[in-house]
PDB file of C-alpha atoms in Angstrom:
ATOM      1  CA  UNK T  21     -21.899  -3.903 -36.992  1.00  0.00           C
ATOM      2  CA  UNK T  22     -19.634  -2.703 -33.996  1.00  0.00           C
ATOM      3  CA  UNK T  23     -19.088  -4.658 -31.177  1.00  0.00           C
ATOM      4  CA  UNK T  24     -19.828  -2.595 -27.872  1.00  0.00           C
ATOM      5  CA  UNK T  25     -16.939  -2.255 -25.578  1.00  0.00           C
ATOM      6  CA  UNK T  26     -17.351  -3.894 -21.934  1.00  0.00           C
ATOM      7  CA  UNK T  27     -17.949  -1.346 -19.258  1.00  0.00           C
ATOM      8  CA  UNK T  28     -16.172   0.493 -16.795  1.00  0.00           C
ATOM      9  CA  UNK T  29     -14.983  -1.783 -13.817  1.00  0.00           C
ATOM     10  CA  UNK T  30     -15.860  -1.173 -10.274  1.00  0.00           C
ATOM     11  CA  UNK T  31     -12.605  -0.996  -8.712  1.00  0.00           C
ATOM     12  CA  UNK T  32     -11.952  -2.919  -5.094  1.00  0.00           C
ATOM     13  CA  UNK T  33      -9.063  -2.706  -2.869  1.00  0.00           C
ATOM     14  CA  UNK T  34      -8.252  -3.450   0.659  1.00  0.00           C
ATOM     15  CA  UNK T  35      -7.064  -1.808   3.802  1.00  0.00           C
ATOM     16  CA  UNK T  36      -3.350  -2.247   3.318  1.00  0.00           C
ATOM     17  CA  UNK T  37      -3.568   0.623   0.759  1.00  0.00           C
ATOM     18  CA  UNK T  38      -2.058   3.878   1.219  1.00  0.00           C
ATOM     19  CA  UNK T  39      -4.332   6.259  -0.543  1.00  0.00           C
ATOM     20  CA  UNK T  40      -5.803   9.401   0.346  1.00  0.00           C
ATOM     21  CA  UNK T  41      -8.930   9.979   1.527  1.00  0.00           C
ATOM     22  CA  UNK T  42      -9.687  12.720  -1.138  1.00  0.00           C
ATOM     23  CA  UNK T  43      -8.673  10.055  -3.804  1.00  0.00           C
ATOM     24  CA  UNK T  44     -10.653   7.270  -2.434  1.00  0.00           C
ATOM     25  CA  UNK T  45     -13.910   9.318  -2.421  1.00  0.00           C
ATOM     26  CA  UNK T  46     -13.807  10.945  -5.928  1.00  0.00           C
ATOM     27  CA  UNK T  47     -12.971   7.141  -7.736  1.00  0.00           C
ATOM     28  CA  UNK T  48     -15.377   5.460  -5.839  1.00  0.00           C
ATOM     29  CA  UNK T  49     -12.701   3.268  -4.340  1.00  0.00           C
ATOM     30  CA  UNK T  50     -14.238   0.426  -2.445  1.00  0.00           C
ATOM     31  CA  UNK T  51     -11.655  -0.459   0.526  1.00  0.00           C
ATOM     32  CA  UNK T  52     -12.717  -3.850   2.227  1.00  0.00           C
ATOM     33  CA  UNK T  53     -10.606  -3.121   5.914  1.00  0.00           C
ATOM     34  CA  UNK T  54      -8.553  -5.669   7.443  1.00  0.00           C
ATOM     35  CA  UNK T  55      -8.999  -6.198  11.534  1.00  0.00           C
ATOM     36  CA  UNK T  56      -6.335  -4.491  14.060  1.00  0.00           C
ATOM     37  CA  UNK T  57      -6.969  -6.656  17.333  1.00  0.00           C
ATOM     38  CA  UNK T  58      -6.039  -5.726  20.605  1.00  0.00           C
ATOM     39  CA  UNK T  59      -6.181  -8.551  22.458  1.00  0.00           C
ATOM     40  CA  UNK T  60     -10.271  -9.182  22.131  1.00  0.00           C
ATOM     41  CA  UNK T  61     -10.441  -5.994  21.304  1.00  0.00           C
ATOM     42  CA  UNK T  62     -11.271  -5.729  17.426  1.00  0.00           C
ATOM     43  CA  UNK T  63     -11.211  -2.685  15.444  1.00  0.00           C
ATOM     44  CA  UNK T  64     -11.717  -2.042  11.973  1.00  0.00           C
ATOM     45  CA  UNK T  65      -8.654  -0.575  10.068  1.00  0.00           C
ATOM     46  CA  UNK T  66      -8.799   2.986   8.839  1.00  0.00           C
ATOM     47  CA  UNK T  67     -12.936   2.630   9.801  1.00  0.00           C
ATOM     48  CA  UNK T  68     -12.976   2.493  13.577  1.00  0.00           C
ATOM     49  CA  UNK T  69      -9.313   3.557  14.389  1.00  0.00           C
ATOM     50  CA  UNK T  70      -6.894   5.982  12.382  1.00  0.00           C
ATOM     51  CA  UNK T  71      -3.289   6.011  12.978  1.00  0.00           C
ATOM     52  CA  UNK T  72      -3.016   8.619  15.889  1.00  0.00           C
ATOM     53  CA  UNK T  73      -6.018   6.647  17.274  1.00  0.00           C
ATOM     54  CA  UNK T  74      -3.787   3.534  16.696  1.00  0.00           C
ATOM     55  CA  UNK T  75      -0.606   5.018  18.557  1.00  0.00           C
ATOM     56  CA  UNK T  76      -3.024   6.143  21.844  1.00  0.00           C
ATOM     57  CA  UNK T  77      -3.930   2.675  22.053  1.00  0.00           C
ATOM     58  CA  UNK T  78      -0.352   0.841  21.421  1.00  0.00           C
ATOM     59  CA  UNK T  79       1.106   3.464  24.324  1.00  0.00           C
ATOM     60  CA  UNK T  80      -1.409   1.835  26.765  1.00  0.00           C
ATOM     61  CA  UNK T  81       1.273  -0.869  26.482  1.00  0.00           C
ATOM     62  CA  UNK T  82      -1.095  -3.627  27.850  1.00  0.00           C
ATOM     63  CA  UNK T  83      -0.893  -5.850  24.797  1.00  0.00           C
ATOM     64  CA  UNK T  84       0.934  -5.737  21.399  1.00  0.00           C
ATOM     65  CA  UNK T  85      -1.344  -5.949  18.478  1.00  0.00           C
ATOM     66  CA  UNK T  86      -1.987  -7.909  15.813  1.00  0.00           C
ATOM     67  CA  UNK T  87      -3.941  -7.648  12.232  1.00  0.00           C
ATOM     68  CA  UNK T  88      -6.571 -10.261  10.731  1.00  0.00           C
ATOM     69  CA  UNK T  89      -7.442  -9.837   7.249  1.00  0.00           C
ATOM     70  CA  UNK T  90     -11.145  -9.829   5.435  1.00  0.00           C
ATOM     71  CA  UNK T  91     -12.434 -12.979   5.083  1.00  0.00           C
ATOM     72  CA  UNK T  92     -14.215 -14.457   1.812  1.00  0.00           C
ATOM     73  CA  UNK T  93     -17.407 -13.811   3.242  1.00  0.00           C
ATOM     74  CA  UNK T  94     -16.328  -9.737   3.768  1.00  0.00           C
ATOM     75  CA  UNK T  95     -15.700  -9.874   0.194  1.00  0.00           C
ATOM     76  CA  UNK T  96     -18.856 -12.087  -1.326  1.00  0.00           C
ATOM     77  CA  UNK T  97     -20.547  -9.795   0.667  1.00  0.00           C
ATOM     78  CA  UNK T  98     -18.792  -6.630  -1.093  1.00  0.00           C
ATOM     79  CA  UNK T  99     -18.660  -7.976  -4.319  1.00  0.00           C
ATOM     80  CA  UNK T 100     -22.904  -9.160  -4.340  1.00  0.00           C
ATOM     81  CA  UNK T 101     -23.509  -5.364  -3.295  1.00  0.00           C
ATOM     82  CA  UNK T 102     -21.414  -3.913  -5.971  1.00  0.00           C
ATOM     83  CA  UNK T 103     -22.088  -6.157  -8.984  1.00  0.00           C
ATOM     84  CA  UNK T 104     -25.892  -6.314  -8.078  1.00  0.00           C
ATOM     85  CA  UNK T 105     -26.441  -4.521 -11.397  1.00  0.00           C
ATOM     86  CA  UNK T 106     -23.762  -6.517 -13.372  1.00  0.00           C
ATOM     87  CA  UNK T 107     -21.400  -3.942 -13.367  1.00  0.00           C
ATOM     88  CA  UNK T 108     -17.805  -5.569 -13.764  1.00  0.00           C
ATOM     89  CA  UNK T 109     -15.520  -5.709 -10.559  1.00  0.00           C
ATOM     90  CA  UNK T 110     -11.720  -5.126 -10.638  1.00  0.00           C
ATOM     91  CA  UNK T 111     -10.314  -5.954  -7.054  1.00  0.00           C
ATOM     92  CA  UNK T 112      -6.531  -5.045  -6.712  1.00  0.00           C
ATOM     93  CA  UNK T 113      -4.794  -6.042  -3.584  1.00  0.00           C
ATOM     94  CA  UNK T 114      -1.406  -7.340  -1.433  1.00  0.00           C
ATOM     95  CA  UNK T 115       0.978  -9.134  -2.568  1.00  0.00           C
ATOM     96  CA  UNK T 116       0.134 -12.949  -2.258  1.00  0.00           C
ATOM     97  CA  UNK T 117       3.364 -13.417  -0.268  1.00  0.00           C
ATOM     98  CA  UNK T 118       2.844 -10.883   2.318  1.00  0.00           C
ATOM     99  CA  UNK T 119      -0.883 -12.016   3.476  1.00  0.00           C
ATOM    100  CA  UNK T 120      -3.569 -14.369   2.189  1.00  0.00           C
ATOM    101  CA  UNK T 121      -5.898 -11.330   1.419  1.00  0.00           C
ATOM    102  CA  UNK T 122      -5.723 -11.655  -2.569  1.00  0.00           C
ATOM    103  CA  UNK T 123      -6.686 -15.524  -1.823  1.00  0.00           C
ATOM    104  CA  UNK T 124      -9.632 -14.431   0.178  1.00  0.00           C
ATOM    105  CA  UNK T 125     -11.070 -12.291  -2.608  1.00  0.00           C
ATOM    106  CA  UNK T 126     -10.156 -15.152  -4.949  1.00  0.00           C
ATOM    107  CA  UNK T 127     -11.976 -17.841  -3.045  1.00  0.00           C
ATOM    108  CA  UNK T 128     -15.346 -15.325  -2.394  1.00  0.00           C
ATOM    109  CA  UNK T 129     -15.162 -14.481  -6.304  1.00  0.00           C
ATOM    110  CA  UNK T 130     -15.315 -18.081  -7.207  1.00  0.00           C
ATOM    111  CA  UNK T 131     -18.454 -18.526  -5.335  1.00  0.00           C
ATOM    112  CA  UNK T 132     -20.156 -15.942  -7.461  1.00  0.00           C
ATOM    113  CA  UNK T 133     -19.570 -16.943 -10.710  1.00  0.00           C
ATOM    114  CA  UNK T 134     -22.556 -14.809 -12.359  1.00  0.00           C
ATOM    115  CA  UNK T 135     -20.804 -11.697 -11.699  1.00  0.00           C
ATOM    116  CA  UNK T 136     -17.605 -10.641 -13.884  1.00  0.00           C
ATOM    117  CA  UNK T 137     -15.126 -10.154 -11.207  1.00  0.00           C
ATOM    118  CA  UNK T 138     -11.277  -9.945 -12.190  1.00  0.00           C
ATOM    119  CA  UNK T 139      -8.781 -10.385  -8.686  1.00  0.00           C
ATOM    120  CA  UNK T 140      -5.451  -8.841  -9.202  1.00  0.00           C
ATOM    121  CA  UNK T 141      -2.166  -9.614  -7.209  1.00  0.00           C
ATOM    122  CA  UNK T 142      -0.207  -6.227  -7.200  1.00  0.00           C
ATOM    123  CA  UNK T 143       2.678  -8.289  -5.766  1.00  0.00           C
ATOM    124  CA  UNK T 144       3.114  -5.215  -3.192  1.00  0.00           C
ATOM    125  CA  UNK T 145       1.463  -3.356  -0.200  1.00  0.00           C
ATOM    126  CA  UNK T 146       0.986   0.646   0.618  1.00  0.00           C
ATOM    127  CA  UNK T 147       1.636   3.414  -1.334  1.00  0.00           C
ATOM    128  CA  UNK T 148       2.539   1.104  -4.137  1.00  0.00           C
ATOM    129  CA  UNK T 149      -0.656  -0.851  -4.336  1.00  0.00           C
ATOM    130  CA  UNK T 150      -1.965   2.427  -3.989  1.00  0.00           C
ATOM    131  CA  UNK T 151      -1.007   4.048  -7.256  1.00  0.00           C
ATOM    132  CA  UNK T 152      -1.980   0.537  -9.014  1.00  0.00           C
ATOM    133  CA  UNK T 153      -5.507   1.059  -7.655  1.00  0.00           C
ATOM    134  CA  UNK T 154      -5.227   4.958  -8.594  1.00  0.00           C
ATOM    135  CA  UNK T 155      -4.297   3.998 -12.095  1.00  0.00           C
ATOM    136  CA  UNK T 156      -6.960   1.854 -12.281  1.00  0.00           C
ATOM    137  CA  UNK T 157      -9.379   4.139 -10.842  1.00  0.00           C
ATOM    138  CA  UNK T 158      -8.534   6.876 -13.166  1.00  0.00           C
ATOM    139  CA  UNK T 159      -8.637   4.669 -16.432  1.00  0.00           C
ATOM    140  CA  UNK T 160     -12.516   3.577 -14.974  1.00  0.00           C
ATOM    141  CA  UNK T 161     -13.166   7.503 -14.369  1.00  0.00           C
ATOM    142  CA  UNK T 162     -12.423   7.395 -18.477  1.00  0.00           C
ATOM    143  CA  UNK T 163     -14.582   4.372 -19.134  1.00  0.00           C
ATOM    144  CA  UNK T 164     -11.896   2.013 -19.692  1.00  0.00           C
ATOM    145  CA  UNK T 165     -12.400  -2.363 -19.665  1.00  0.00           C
ATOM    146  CA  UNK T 166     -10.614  -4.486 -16.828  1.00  0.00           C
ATOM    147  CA  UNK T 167      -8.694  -5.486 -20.080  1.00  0.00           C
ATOM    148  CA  UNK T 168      -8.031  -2.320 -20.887  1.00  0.00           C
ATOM    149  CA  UNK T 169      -6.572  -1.549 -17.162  1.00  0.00           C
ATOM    150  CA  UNK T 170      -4.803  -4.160 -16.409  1.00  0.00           C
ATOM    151  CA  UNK T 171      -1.685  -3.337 -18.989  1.00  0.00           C
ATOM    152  CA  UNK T 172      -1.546   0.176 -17.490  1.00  0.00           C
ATOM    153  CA  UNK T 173      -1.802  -1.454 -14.064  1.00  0.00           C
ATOM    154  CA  UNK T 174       1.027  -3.959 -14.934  1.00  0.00           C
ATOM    155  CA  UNK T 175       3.023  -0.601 -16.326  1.00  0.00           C
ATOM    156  CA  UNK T 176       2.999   1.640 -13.241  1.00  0.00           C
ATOM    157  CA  UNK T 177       4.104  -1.548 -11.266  1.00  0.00           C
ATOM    158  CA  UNK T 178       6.733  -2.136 -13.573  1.00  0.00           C
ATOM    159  CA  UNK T 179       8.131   1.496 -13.222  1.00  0.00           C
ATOM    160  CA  UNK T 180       8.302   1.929 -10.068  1.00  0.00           C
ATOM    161  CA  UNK T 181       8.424   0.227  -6.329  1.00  0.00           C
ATOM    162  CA  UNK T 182       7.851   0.945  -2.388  1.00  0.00           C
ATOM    163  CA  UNK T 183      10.596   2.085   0.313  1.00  0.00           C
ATOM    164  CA  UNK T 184       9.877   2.240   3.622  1.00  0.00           C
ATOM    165  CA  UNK T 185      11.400   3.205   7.157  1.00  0.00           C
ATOM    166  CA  UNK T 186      10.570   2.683  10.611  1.00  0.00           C
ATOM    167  CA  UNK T 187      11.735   3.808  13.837  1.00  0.00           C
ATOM    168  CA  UNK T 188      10.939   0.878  16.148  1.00  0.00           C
ATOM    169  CA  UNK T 189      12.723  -2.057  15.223  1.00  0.00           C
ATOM    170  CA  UNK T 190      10.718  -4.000  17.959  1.00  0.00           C
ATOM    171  CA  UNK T 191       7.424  -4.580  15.552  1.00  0.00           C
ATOM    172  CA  UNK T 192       9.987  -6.391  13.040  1.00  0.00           C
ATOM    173  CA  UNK T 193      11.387  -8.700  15.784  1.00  0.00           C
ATOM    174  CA  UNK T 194       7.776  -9.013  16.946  1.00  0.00           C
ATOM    175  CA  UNK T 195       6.631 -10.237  13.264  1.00  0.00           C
ATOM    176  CA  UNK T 196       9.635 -12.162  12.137  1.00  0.00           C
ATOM    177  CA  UNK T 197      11.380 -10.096   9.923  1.00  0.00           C
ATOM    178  CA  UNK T 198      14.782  -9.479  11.445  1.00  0.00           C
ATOM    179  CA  UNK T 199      16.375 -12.220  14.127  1.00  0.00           C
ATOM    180  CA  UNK T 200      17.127 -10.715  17.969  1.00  0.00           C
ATOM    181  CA  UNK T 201      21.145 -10.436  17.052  1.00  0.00           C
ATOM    182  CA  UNK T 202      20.491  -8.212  13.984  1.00  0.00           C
ATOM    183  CA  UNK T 203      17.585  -6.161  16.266  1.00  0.00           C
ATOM    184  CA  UNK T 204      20.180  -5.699  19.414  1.00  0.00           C
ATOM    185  CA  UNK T 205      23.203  -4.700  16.699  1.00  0.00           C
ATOM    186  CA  UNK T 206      20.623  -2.291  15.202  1.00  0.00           C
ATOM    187  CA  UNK T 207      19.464  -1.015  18.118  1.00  0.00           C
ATOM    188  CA  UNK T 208      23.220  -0.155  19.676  1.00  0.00           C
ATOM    189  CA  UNK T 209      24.206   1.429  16.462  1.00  0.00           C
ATOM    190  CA  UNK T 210      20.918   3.685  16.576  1.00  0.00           C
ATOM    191  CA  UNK T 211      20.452   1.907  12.675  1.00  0.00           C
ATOM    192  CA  UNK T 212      17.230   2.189  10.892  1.00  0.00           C
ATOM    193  CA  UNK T 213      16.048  -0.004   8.225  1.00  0.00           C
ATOM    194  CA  UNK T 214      15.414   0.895   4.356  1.00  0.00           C
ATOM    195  CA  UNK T 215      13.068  -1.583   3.265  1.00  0.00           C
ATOM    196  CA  UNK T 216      11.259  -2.062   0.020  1.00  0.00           C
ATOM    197  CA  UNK T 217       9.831  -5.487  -1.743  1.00  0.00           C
ATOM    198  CA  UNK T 218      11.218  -7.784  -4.082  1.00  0.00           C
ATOM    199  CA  UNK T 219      10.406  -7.281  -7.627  1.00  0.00           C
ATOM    200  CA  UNK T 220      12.832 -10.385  -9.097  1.00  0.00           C
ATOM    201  CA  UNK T 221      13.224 -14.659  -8.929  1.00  0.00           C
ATOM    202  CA  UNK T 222      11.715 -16.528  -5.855  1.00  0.00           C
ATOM    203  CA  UNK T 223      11.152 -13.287  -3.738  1.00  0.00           C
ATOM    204  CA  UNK T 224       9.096 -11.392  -5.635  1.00  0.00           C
ATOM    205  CA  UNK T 225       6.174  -9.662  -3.849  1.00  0.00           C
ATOM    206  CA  UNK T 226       8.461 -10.385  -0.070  1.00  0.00           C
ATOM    207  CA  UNK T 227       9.913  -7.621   1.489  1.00  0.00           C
ATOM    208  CA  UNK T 228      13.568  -7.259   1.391  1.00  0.00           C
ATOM    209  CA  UNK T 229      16.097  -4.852   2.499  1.00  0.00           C
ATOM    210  CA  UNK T 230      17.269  -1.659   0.315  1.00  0.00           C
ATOM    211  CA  UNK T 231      19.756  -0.243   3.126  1.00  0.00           C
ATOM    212  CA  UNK T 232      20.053   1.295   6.205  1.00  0.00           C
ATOM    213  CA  UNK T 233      20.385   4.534   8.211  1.00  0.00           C
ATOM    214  CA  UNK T 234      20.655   6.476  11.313  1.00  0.00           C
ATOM    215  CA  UNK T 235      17.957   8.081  11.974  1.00  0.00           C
ATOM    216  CA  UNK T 236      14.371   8.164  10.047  1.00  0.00           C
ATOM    217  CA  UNK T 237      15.789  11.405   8.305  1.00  0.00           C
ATOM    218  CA  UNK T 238      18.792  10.543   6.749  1.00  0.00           C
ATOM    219  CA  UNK T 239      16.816   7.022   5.634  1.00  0.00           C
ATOM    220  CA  UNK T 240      15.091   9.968   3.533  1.00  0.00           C
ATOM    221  CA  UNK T 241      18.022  10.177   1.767  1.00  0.00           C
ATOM    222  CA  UNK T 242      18.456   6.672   0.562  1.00  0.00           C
ATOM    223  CA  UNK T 243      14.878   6.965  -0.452  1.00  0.00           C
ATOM    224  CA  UNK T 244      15.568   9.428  -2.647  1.00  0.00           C
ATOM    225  CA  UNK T 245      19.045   7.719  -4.115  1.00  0.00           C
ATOM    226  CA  UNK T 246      16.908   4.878  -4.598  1.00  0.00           C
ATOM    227  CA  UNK T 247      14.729   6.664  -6.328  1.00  0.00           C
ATOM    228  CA  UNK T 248      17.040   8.323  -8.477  1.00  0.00           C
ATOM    229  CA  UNK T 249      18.661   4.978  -9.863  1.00  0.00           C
ATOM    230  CA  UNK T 250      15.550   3.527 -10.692  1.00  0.00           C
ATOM    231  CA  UNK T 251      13.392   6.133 -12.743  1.00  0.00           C
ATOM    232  CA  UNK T 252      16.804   8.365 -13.251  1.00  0.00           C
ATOM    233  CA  UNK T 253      17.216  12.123 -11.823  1.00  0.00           C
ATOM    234  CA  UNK T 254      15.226  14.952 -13.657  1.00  0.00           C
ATOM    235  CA  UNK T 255      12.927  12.477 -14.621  1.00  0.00           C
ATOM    236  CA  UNK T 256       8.683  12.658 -14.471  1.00  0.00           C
ATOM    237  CA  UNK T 257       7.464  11.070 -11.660  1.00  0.00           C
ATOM    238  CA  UNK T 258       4.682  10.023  -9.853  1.00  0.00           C
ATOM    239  CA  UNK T 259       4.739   9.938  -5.924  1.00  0.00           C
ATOM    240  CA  UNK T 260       2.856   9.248  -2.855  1.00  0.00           C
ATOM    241  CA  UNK T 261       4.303   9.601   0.785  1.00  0.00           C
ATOM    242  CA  UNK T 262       2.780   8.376   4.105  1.00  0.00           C
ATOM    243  CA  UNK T 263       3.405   8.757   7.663  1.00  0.00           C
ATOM    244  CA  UNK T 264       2.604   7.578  10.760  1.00  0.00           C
ATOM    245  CA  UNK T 265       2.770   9.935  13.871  1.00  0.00           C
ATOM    246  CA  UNK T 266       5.477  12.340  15.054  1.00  0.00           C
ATOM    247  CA  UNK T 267       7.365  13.439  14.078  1.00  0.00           C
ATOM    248  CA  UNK T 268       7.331  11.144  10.535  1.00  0.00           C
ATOM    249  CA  UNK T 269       4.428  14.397   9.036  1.00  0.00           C
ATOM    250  CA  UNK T 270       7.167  16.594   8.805  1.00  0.00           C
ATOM    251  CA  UNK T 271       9.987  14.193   7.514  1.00  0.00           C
ATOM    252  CA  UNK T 272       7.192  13.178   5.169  1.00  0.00           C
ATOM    253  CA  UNK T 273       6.837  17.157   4.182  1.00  0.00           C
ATOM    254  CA  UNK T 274      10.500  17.481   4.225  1.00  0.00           C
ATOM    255  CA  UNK T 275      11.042  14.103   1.513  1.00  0.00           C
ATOM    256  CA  UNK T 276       8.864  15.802  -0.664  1.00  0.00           C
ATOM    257  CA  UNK T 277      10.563  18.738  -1.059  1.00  0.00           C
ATOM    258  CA  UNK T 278      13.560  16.501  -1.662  1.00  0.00           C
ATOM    259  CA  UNK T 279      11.567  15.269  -4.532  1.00  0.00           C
ATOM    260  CA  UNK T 280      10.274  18.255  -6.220  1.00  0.00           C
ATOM    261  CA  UNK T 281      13.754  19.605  -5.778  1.00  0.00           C
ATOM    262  CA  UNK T 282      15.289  16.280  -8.119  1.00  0.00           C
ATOM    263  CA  UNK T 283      12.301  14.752 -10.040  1.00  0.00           C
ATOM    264  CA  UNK T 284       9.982  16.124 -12.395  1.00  0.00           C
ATOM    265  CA  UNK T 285       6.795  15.745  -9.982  1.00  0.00           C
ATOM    266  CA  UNK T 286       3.609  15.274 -12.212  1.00  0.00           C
ATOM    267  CA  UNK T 287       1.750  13.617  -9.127  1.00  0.00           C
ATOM    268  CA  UNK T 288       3.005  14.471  -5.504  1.00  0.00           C
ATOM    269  CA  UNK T 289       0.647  13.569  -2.795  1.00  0.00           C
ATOM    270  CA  UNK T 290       1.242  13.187   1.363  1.00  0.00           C
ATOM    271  CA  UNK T 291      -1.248  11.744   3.786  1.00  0.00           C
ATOM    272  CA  UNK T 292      -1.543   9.833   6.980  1.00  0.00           C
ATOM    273  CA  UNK T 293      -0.822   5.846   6.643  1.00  0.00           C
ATOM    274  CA  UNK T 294      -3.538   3.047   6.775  1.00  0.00           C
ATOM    275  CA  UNK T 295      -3.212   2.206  10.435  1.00  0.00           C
ATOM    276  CA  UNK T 296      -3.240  -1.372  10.017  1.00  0.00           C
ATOM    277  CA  UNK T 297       0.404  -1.683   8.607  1.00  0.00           C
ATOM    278  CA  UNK T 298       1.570   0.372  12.177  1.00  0.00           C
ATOM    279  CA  UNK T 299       0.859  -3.358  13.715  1.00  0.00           C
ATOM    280  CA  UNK T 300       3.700  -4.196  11.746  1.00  0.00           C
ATOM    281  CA  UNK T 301       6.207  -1.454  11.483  1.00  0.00           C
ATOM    282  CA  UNK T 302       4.836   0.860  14.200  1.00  0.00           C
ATOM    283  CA  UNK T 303       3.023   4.102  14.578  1.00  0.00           C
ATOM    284  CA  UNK T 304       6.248   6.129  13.489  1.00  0.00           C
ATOM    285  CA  UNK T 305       6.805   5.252  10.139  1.00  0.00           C
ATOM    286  CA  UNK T 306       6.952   6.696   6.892  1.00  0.00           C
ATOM    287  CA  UNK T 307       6.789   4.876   3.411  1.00  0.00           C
ATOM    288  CA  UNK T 308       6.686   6.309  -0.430  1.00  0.00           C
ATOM    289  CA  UNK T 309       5.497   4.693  -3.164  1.00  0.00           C
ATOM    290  CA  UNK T 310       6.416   5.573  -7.104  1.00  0.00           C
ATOM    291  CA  UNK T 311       6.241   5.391 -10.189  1.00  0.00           C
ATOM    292  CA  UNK T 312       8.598   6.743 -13.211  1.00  0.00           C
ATOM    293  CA  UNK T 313       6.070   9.363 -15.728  1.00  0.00           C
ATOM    294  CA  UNK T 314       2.849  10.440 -16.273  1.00  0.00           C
ATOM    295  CA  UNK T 315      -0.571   8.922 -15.715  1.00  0.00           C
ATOM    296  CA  UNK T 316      -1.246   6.709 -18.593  1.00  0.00           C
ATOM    297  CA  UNK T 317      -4.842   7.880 -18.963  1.00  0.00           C
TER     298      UNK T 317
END
């Protein structure tokens, strides 16, 4: 006598993910948002403010934002709704080291021990947690387990990574990340930051630097060098690229083409970022995350 196979997972992720729209409505994605506060103003990520609607506020200029992430009860109350009919749960999200998110969801799913939820660190943020929950999404679409996912989920992080640029070098002061003697020598030398995050030792899942530039454009360039080492030229590849405002749509248009002219492109998408992470690298930046072949399912 066979033994039936588990079921499909819902899958869960939360606002730090680049994906778009499109995507996120045919899977079924369930994105729990994360805060963007304005002073006591309080808007929900992505829900109640998009990343042009983001910008218009931040030029006000009256106050510099900050984020707040979903608490456990956001996600008990998420994760009651969707495993109501004992469907399984699969909830991918940020890297541990980069906000306490993942912890959240850990804490709210260890208050509902009847349902069969499975919380994933995808030890990154963005477009890279984004094709994690996309190859998730798709292997549920084909009635794959959570133990059935989570290899091909573990794969697609394992061949490929994030890179991101921003133009403002202010919301990294603001948050931490660079010192003010590295921000004023960046600053006079018109240098822009390549960043991506750590995927080795004690700083896995952190963000750490992957070169530099002078303008947003020719950071597009390391991007694509980057690239090229990692997954090697010619080579299949799956590919996401977000932007914030102008003019980072067109250099977002303009690195794709960059990528269909060197890579095999078997997955090539461009959208608008989640405007949560513009509270800390500001409304014009762009970001790509990949991945080295095909879709596994």
């Amino acid at each position: 006598m066979s033994t039936p196979s588990a079921p499909a997972p819902i899958i869960v992720t939360d606002g730090t993910c680049d994906l778009p729209q499109a995507l996120v409505d045919q899977y079924a994605i369930h994105v729990v948002p994360l805060r963007i506060l304005f002073g006591s103003e309080s808007y929900l990520s992505g829900v109640e403010m998009d990343v042009n609607q983001f910008a218009e506020r931040l030029a006000v200029g009256d106050v510099h934002p900050t984020s707040s992430q979903p608490t456990m009860h956001d996600f008990q109350e998420v994760y009651t709704q969707l495993g109501a009919e004992g469907t399984p749960i699969l909830s991918i999200h940020l890297s541990e080291r980069l906000s306490g998110t993942v912890n959240a969801a850990r804490q709210a799913a260890e208050k509902l021990p009847d349902l069969a939820i499975t919380v994933w660190d995808s030890l990154t943020i963005s477009a890279a947690l984004g094709l994690q929950v996309l190859t998730a999404a798709r292997a549920a679409a084909q009635g794959y387990s959570t133990e059935q996912i989570i290899p091909l989920v573990e794969q697609t992080y394992a061949n490929g990574n994030l890179l991101f640029s921003l133009d403002d070098l202010s919301f990294l002061l603001r948050g931490g990340r660079i010192g003010s003697v590295r921000y004023h020598v960046a600053q006079t030398l018109n240098i822009r930051p390549v960043i991506t995050v750590s995927k080795s030792g004690s700083e896995t899942g952190t963000y750490i630097s992957a070169g530099r530039a002078r303008s947003l454009e020719k950071a597009l360039d390391v991007f694509v060098k980057h690239i090229a080492a990692d997954v090697g030229e010619g080579a299949k590849l799956r590919a996401m690229t977000f932007h914030g405002v102008d003019p980072t749509p067109d250099l977002a248009d303009i690195l794709n083409h960059k990528l269909q002219q060197m890579f095999d492109c078997v997955f090539l998408e461009k959208a608008p970022s989640t405007p949560v992470l513009g509270v800390h690298v500001g409304p014009k930046a762009i970001d790509i995350g990949y991945a080295a072949g095909d879709w596994p399912v």
